[in-house]
């Protein structure tokens, strides 16, 4: 029973970490190409 509770706690912590970390990494991956694309388009003008 104790092992089951520990597994449930670990799983919930993993889920919370994924929910917290995923948007940050997605924002970074989206922002970086957009910034570089904006810089290149401004340079072309």
CSV table of C-alpha atoms in Angstrom, one decimal:
chain,number,residue,atom,x,y,z
A,1,UNK,CA,0.0,0.0,0.0
A,2,UNK,CA,2.8,2.4,0.9
A,3,UNK,CA,4.6,1.6,-2.4
A,4,UNK,CA,1.4,2.4,-4.3
A,5,UNK,CA,1.1,5.7,-2.6
A,6,UNK,CA,4.7,6.5,-3.4
A,7,UNK,CA,4.2,5.6,-7.0
A,8,UNK,CA,1.1,7.8,-7.1
A,9,UNK,CA,3.0,10.7,-5.6
A,10,UNK,CA,5.9,10.3,-8.1
A,11,UNK,CA,3.5,10.1,-11.0
A,12,UNK,CA,1.6,13.2,-9.9
A,13,UNK,CA,4.9,15.1,-9.5
A,14,UNK,CA,6.0,14.0,-13.0
A,15,UNK,CA,2.6,15.2,-14.4
A,16,UNK,CA,3.0,18.5,-12.7
A,17,UNK,CA,6.5,19.0,-14.0
A,18,UNK,CA,5.4,18.2,-17.5
A,19,UNK,CA,2.5,20.6,-17.3
A,20,UNK,CA,4.8,23.3,-15.9
A,21,UNK,CA,7.8,22.7,-18.2
A,22,UNK,CA,6.1,21.9,-21.5
A,23,UNK,CA,4.6,25.5,-22.1
A,24,UNK,CA,8.0,27.0,-21.3
A,25,UNK,CA,9.9,24.8,-23.8
A,26,UNK,CA,7.2,25.2,-26.4
A,27,UNK,CA,7.4,29.0,-26.0
A,28,UNK,CA,11.1,28.9,-26.4
A,29,UNK,CA,10.9,26.8,-29.5
A,30,UNK,CA,8.3,29.0,-31.0
A,31,UNK,CA,9.9,32.4,-30.0
A,32,UNK,CA,13.4,31.6,-31.3
A,33,UNK,CA,12.4,30.9,-34.9
A,34,UNK,CA,10.0,33.8,-34.9
A,35,UNK,CA,12.7,36.2,-33.6
A,36,UNK,CA,15.2,35.0,-36.2
A,37,UNK,CA,12.6,35.2,-39.0
A,38,UNK,CA,11.6,38.7,-37.9
A,39,UNK,CA,15.3,39.8,-37.9
A,40,UNK,CA,15.9,38.4,-41.4
A,41,UNK,CA,12.8,40.0,-42.8
A,42,UNK,CA,13.8,43.3,-41.3
A,43,UNK,CA,17.3,43.0,-42.7
A,44,UNK,CA,15.8,42.3,-46.2
A,45,UNK,CA,13.8,45.5,-46.0
